[in-house]
mmCIF file of C-alpha atoms in Angstrom:
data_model
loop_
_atom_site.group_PDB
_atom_site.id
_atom_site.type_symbol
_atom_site.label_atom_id
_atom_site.label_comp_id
_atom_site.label_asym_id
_atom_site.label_seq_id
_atom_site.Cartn_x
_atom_site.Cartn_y
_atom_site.Cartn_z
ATOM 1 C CA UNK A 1 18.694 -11.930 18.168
ATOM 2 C CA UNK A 2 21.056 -13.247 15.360
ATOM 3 C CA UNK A 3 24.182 -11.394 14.698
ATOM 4 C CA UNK A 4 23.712 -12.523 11.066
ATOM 5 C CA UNK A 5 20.860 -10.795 10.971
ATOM 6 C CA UNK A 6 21.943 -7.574 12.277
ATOM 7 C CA UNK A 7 24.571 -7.342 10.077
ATOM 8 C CA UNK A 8 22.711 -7.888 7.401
ATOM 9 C CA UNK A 9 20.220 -4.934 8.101
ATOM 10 C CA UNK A 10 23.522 -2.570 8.541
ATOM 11 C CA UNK A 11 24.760 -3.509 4.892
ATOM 12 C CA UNK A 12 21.255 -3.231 3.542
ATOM 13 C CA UNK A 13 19.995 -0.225 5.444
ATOM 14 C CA UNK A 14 23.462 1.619 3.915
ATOM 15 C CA UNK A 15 22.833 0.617 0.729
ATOM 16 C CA UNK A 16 19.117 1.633 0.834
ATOM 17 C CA UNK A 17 19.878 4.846 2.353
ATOM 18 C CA UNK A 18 22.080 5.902 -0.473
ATOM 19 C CA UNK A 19 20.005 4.714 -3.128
ATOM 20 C CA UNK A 20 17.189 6.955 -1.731
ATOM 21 C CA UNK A 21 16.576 9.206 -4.243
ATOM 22 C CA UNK A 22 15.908 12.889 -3.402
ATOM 23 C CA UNK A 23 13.215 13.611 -6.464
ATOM 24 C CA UNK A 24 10.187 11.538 -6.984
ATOM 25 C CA UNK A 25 9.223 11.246 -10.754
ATOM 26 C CA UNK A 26 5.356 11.608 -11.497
ATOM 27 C CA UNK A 27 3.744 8.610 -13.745
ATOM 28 C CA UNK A 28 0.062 7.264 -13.945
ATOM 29 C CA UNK A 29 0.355 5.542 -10.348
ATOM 30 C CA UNK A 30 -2.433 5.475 -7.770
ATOM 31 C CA UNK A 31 -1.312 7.529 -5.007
ATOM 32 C CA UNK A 32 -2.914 4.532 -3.337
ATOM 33 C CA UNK A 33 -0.070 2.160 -2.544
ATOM 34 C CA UNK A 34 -0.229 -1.423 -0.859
ATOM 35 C CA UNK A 35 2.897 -0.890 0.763
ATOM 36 C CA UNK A 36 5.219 2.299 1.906
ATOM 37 C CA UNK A 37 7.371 2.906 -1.309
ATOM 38 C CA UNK A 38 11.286 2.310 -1.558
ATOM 39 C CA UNK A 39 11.579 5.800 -3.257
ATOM 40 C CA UNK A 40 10.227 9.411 -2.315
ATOM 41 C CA UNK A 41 7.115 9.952 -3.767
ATOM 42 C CA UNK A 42 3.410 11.026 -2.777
ATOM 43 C CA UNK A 43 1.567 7.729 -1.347
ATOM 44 C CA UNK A 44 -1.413 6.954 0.743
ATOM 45 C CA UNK A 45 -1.415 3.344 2.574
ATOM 46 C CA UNK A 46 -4.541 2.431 3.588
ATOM 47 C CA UNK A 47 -5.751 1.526 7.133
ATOM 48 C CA UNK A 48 -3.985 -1.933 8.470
ATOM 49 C CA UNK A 49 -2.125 -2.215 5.208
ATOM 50 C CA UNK A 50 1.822 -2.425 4.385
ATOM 51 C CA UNK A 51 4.471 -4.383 5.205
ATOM 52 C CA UNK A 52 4.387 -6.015 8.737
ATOM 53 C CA UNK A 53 5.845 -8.191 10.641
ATOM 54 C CA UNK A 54 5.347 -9.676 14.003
ATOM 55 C CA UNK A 55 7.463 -8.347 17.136
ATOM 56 C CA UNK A 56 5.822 -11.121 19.286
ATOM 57 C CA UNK A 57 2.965 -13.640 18.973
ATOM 58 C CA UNK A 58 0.199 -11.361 19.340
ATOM 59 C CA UNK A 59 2.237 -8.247 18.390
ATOM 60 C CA UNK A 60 2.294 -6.779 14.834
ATOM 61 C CA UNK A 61 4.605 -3.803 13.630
ATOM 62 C CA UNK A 62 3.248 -2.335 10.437
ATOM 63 C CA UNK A 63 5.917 -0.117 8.606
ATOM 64 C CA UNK A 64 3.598 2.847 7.433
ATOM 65 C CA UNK A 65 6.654 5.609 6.530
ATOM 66 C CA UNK A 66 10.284 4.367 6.218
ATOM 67 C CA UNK A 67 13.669 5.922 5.847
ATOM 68 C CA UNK A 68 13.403 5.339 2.154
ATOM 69 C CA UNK A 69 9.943 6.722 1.372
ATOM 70 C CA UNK A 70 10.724 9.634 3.228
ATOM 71 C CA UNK A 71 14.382 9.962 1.767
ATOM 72 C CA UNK A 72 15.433 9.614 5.192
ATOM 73 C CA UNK A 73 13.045 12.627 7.035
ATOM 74 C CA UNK A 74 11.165 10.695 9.315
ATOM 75 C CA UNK A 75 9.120 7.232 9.722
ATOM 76 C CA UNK A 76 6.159 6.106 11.567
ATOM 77 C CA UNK A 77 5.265 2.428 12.556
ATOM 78 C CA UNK A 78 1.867 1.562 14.008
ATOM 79 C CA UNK A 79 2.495 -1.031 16.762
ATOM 80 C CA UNK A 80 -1.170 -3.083 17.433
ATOM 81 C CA UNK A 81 -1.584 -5.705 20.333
ATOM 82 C CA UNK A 82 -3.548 -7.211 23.098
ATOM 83 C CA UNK A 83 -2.317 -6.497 26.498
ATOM 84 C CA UNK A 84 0.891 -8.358 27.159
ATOM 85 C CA UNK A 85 1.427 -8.231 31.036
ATOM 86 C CA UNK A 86 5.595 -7.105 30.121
ATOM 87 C CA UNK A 87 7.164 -4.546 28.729
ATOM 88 C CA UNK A 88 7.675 -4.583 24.945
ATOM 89 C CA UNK A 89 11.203 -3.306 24.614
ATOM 90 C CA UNK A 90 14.202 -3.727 26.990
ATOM 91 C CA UNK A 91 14.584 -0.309 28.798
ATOM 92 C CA UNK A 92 17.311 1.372 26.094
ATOM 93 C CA UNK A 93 17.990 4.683 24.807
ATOM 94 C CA UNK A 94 19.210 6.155 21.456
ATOM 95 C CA UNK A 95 22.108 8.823 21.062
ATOM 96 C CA UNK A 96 20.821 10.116 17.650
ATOM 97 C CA UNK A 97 17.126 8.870 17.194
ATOM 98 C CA UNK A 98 14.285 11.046 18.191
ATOM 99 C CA UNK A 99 11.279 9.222 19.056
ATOM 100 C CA UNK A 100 7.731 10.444 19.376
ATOM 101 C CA UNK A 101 5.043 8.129 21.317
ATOM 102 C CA UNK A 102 1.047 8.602 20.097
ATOM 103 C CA UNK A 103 -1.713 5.948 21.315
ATOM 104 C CA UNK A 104 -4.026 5.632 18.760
ATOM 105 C CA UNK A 105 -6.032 3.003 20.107
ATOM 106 C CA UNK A 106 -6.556 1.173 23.289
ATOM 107 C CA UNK A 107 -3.970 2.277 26.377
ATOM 108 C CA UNK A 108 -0.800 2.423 26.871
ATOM 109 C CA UNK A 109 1.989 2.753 28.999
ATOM 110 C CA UNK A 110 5.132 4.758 28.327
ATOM 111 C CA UNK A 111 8.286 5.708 30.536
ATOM 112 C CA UNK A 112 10.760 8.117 29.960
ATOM 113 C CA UNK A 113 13.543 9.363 32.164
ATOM 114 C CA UNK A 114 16.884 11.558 31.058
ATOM 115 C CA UNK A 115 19.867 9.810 31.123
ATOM 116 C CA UNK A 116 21.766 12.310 33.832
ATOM 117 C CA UNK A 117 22.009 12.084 37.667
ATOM 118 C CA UNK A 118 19.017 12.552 39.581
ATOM 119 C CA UNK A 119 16.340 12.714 36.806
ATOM 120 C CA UNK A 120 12.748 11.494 37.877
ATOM 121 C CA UNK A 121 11.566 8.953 35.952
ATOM 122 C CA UNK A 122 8.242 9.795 34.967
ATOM 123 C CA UNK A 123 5.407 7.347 33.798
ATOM 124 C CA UNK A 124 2.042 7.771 32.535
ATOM 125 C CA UNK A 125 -0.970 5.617 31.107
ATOM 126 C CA UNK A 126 -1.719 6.744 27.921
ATOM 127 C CA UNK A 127 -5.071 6.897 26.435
ATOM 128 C CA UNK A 128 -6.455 7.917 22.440
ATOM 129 C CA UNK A 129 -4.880 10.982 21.419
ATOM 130 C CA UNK A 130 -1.796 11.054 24.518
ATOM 131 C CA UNK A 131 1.803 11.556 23.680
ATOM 132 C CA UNK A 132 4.854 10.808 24.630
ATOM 133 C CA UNK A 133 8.368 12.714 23.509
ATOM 134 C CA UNK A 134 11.971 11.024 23.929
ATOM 135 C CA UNK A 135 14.840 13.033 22.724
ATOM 136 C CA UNK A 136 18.017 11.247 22.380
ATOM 137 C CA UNK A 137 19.593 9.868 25.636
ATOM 138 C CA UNK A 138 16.277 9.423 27.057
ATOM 139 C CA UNK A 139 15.433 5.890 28.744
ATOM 140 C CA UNK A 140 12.369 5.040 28.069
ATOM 141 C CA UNK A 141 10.403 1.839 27.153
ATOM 142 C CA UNK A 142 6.446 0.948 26.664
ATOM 143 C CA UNK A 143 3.879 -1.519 27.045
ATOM 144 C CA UNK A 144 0.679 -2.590 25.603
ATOM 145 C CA UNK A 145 -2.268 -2.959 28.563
ATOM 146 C CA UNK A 146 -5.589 -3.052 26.694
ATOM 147 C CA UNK A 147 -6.941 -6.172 24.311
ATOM 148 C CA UNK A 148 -6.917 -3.237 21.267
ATOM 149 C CA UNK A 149 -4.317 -1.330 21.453
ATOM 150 C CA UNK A 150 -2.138 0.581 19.209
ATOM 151 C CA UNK A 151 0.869 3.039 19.870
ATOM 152 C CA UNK A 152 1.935 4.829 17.142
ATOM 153 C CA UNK A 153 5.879 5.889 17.372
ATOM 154 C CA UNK A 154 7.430 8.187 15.039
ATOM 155 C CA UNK A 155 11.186 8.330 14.770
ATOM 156 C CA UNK A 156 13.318 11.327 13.213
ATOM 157 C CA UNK A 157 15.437 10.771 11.111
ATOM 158 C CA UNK A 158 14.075 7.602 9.537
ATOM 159 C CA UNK A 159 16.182 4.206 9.646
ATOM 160 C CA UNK A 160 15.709 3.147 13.563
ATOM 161 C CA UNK A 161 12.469 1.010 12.425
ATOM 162 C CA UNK A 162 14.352 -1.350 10.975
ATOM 163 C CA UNK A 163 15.372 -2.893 13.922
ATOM 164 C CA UNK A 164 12.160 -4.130 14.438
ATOM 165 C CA UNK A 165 12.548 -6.476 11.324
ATOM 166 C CA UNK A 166 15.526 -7.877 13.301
ATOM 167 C CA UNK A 167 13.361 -8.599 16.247
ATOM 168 C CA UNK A 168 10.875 -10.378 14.067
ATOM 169 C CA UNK A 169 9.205 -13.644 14.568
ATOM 170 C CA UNK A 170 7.895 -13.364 10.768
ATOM 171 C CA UNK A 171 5.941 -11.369 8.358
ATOM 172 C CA UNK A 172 2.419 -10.772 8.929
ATOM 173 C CA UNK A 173 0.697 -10.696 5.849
ATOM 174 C CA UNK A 174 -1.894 -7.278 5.370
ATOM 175 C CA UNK A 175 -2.793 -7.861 2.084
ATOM 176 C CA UNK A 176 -6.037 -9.768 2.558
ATOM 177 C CA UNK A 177 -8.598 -9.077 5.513
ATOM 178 C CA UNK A 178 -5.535 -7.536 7.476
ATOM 179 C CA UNK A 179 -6.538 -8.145 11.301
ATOM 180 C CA UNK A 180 -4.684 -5.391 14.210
ATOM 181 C CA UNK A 181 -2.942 -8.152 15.347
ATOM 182 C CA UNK A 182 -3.051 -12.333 15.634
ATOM 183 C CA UNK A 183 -5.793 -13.458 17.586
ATOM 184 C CA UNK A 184 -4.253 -16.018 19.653
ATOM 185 C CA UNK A 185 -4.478 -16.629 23.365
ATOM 186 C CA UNK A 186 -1.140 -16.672 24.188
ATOM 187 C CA UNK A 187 2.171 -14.833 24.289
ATOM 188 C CA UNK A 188 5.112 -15.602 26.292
ATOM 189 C CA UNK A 189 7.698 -12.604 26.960
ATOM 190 C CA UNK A 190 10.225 -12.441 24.498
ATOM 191 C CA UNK A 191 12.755 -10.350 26.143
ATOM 192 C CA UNK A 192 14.481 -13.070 28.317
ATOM 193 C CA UNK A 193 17.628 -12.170 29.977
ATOM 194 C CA UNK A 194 20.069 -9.003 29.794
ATOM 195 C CA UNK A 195 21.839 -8.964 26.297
ATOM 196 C CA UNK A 196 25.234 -10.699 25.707
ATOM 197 C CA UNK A 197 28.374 -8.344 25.609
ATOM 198 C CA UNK A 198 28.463 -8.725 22.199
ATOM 199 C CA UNK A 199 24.911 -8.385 21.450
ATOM 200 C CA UNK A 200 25.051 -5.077 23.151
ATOM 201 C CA UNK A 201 28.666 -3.735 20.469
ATOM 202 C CA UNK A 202 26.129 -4.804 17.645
ATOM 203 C CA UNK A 203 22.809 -2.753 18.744
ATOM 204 C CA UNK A 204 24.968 -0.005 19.802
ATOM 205 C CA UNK A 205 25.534 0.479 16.203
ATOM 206 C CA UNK A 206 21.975 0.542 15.370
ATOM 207 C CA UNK A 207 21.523 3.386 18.184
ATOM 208 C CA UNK A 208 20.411 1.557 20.655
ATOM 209 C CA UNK A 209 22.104 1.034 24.148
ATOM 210 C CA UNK A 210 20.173 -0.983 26.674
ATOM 211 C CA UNK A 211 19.708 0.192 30.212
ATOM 212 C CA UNK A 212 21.004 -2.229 32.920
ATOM 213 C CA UNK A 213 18.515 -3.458 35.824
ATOM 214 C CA UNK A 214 21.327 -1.963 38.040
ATOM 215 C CA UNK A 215 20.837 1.654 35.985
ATOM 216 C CA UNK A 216 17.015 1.614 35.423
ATOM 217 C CA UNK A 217 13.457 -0.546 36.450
ATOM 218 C CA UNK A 218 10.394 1.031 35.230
ATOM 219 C CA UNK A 219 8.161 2.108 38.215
ATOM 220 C CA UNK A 220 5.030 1.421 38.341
ATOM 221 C CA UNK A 221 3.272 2.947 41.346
ATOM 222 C CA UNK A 222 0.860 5.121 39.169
ATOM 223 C CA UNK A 223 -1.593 7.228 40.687
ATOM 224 C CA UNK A 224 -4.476 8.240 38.666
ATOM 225 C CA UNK A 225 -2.444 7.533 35.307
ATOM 226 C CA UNK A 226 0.525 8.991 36.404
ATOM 227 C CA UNK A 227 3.906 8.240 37.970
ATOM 228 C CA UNK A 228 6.705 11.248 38.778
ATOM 229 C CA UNK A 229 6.771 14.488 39.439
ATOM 230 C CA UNK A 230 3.319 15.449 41.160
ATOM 231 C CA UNK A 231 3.407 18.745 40.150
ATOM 232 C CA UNK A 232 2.887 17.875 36.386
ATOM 233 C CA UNK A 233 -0.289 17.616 35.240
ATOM 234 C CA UNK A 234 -1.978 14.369 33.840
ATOM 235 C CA UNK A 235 -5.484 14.873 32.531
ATOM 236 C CA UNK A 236 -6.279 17.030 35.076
ATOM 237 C CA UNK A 237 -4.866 20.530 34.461
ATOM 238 C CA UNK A 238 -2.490 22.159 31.328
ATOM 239 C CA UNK A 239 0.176 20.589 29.931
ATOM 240 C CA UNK A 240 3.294 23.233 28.589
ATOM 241 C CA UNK A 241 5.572 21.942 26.073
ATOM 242 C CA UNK A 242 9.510 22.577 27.312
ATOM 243 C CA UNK A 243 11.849 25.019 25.644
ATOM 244 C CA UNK A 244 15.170 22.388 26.341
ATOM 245 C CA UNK A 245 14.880 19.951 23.303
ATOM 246 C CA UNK A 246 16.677 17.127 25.663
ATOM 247 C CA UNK A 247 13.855 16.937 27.954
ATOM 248 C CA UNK A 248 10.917 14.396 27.990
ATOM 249 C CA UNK A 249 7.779 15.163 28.379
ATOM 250 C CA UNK A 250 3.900 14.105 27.990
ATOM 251 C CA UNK A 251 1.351 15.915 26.493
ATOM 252 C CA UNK A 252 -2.487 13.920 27.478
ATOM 253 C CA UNK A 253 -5.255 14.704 24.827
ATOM 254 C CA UNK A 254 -6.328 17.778 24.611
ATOM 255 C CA UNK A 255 -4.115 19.614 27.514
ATOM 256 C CA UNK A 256 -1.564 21.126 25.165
ATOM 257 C CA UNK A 257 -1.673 24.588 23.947
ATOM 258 C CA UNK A 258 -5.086 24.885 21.200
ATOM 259 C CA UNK A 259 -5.121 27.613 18.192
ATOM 260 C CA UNK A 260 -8.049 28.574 16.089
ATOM 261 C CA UNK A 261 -7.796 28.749 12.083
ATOM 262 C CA UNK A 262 -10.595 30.739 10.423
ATOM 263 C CA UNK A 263 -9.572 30.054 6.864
ATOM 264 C CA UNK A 264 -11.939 27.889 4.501
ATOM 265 C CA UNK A 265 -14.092 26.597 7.571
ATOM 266 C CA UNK A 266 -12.436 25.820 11.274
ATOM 267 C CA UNK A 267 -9.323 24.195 12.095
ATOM 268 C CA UNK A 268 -7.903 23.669 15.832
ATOM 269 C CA UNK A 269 -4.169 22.786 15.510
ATOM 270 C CA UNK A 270 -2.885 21.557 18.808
ATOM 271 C CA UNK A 271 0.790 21.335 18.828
ATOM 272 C CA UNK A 272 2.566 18.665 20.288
ATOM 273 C CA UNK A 273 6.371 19.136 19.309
ATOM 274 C CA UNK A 274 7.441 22.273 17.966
ATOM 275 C CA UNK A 275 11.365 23.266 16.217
ATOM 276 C CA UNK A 276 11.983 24.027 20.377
ATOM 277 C CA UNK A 277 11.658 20.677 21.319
ATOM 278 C CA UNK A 278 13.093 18.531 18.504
ATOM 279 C CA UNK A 279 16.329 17.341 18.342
ATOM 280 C CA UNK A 280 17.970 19.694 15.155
ATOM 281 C CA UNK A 281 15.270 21.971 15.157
ATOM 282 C CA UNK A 282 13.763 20.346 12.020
ATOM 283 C CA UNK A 283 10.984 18.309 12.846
ATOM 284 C CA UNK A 284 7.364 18.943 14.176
ATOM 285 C CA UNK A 285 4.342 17.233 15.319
ATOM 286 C CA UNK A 286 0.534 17.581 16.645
ATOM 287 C CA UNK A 287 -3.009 17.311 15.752
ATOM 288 C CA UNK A 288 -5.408 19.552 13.389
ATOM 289 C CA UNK A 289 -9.307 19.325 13.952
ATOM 290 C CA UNK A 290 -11.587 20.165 11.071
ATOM 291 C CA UNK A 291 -14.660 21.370 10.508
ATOM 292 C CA UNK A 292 -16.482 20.131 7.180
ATOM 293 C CA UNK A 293 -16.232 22.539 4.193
ATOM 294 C CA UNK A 294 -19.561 23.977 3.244
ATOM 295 C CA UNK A 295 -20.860 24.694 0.166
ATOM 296 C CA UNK A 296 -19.490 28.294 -0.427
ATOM 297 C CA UNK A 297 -16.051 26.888 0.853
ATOM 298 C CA UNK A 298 -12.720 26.392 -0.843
ATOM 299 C CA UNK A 299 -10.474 23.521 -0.271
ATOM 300 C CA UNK A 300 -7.433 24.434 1.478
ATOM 301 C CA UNK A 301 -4.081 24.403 -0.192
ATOM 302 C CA UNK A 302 -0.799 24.224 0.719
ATOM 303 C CA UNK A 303 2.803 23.813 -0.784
ATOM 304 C CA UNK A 304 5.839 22.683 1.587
ATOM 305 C CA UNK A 305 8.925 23.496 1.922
ATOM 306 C CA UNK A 306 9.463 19.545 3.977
ATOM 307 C CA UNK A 307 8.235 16.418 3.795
ATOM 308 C CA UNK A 308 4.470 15.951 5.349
ATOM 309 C CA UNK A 309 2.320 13.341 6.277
ATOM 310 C CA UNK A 310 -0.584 12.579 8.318
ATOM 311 C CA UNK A 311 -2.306 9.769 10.012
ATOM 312 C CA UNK A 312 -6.002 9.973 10.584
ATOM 313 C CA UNK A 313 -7.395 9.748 13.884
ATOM 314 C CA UNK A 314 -11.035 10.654 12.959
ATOM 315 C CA UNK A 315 -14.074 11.194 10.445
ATOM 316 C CA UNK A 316 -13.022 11.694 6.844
ATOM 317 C CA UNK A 317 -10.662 13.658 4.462
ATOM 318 C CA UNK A 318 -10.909 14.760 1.149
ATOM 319 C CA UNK A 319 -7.174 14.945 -1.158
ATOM 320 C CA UNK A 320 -5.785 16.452 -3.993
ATOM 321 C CA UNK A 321 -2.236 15.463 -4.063
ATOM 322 C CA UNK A 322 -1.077 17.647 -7.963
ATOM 323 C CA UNK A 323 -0.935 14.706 -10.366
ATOM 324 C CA UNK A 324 -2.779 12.023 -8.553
ATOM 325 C CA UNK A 325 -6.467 11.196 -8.281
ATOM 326 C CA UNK A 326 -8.873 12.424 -5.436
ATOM 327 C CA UNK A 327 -8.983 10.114 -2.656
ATOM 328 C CA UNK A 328 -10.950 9.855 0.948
ATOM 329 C CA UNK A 329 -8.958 9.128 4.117
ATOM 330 C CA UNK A 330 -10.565 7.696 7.176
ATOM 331 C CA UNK A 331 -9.034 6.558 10.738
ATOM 332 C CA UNK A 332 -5.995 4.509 10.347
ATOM 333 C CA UNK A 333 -5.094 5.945 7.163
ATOM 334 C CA UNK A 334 -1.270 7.149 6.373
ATOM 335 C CA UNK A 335 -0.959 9.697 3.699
ATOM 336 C CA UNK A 336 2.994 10.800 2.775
ATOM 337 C CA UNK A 337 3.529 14.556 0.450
ATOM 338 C CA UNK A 338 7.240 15.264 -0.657
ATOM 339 C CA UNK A 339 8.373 18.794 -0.082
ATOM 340 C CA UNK A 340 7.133 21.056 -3.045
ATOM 341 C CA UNK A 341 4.097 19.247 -4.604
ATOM 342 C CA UNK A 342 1.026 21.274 -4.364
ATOM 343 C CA UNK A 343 -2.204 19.226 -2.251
ATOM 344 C CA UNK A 344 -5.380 20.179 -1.569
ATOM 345 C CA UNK A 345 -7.574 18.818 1.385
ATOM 346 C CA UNK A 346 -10.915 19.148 2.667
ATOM 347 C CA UNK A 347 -13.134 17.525 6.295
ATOM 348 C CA UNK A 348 -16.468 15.835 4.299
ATOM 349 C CA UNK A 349 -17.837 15.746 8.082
ATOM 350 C CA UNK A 350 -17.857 17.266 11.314
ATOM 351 C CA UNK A 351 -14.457 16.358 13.826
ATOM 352 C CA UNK A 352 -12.533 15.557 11.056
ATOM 353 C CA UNK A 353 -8.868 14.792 12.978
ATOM 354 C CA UNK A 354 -5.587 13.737 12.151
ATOM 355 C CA UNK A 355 -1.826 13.663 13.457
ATOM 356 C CA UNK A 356 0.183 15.822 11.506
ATOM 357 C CA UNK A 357 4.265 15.454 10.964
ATOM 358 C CA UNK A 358 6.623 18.020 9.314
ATOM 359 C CA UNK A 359 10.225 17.283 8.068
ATOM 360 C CA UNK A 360 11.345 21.178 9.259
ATOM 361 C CA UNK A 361 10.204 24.413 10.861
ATOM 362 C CA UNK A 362 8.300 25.286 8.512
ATOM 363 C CA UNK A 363 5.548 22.928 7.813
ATOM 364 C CA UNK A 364 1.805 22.716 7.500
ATOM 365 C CA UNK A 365 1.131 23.830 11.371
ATOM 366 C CA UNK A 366 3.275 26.592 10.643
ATOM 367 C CA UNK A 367 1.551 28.175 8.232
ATOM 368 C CA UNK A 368 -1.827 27.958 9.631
ATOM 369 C CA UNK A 369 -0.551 28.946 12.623
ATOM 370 C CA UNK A 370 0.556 32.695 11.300
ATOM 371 C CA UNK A 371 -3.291 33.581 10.883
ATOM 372 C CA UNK A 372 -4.227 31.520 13.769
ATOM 373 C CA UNK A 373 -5.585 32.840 17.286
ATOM 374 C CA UNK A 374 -5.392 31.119 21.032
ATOM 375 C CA UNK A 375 -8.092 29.049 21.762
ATOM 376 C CA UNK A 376 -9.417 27.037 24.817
ATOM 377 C CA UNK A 377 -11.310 24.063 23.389
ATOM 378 C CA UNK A 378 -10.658 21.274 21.228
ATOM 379 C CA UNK A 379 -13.700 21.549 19.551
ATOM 380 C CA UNK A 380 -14.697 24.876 16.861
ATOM 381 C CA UNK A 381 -17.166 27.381 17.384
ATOM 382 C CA UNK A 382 -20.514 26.036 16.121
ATOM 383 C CA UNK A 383 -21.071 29.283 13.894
#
């Protein structure tokens, strides 16, 4: 890593921070965008689109919400690969970053063990639809181990991901046919040794302390998927979300706590990080399954009091963002909403899915969840 280059991303990530602006102005823009905008405003970037770069040879990082098009809220990256056979990140923590793990595609693993005396380091394979959570002070690292694989991590607030343009070999152009990732055979490690003293001063002040050998080595004597505690659960039983915001935890598809929504059709909103478990109390995150609206069906509506967004996980999505066009989401897709503008949204089939994120307490899954009921399955009643 160049210490050019990290200083320059300190000056420039100031500088775009504080020319965020807070209000979006309206204009005769697709809400389509080929890139995540540097200003708050309504966008949806299509599947494998934005700007990316490469973390390795056969590694892409595709920047899909930033700390500017979120005004600083939140930001997701979608991280594709082949497997790699090492880790893709030093062991490290953060002191004010909140990160959020979600594989997408492929499998994954993911470690994650609080930074006090005695903590058990748990580890677990993660498969479509598993997730990860890493409050602050939490060592953790990942790893790509299928040839398709994507891990989708969401930090709060927004600004860590761009230290991944100071780990990168390059940009990684998405503007064309947009592959997950470079199709080459090879890909050496790119870690190398322990970071220099003085490497370590400058990534401190990007929130990012690296764990000695001495301090931490990821295990890696998984059994069944899973490597820790044995009386957690791992695909095999009910996962329960913890009321202490500073612990990790793993949630595996479909094991979290389930709630039915009645209104306009079927909706199953599975939690995944609540207010409780957030750093700040102002963040949330999970999953909503759909059923397709019928004919004598509304669209649902909703207006926000925080920032939204959504990436699509499955079938298709019909919305209305007030003052944009219509448009149709499918898997892969990113879709951003500012806090106050008005959006409609519709499932045009059946198992319509998608990963929802809320800049506060009170977001989308918080409303639906008032008129909601407990529910066992992650699929709706057929009726």
């Amino acid at each position: 890593m160049k210490t050019a280059q990290i200083l320059a991303w300190m000056l420039s990530g100031a500088i775009a921070t504080t020319a965020a602006s807070s209000k979006y102005t309206e204009d005769d823009e697709s809400i389509v965008v080929d890139v995540a905008p540097d200003f708050l405003r309504p966008y949806v970037l299509p599947k494998y689109r934005g700007h990316a770069i490469k973390l390795t040879q056969t590694q892409t990082i595709r920047f899909s919400i930033t700390a500017n098009s979120s005004d600083g809220a939140f930001a997701l990256i979608q991280h594709n690969g082949k497997n790699s056979g090492w880790l893709s990140s030093r062991p490290h923590a953060h002191h004010l970053v909140h990160e959020h793990f979600y594989c997408a595609r492929g499998r994954v693993q993911l470690w994650g063990q609080k930074n006090v005396t005695n903590a058990t380091d748990e580890a677990r394979v993660g498969t479509p639809g598993d997730y990860g959570n890493i409050p602050p002070d939490t060592i953790h690292t990942f790893q790509l181990i299928e040839p398709d694989s994507q891990l989708t991590h969401v930090f709060h607030p927004g600004g860590f991901e761009h230290l991944f343009d100071v780990y990168s070999l390059g940009g990684f152009d998405t503007s064309t046919i947009s592959s997950p990732y470079p199709a080459v055979p090879g890909d050496d490690n790119p870690l190398g040794g322990a970071p220099t003293p003085q490497e370590k001063v400058l990534l401190a002040g990007l929130d990012l302390y690296v764990a000695s050998e001495e301090t931490y080595i990821p295990r890696r004597d998984f059994v069944n998927g899973t490597a820790g505690d044995k009386s957690l659960n791992w695909h095999n039983g009910a996962n329960t979300l913890p009321n202490d915001p500073t612990e990790p935890y793993f949630v595996a598809k479909d094991y979290g706590s389930k709630y039915l929504n009645s209104e306009n059709g079927y909706k199953v909103i599975q939690p995944l990080a609540t207010p409780e478990q957030v750093t700040g109390g102002n963040f949330s995150m999970g999953t909503i399954i759909m059923s397709p609206k019928l004919h004598n069906q509304s669209s649902s509506t909703a207006t926000l009091p925080h920032h939204f967004a959504l990436q699509m996980e499955d079938g298709q999505l019909v919305l209305s963002v007030s003052g944009y066009d219509t448009v149709s989401l499918i898997q892969g897709d990113v879709a951003f909403i500012p806090s106050g503008i008005p959006f409609m949204y519709h499932a045009t089939v059946p198992f319509t899915k998608f990963m929802y994120m809320n800049a506060g307490a009170e977001g989308l899954d918080h409303q639906l969840l008032k008129n909601s009921v407990a529910w066992d399955f992650p699929a709706y009643p057929n009726a």
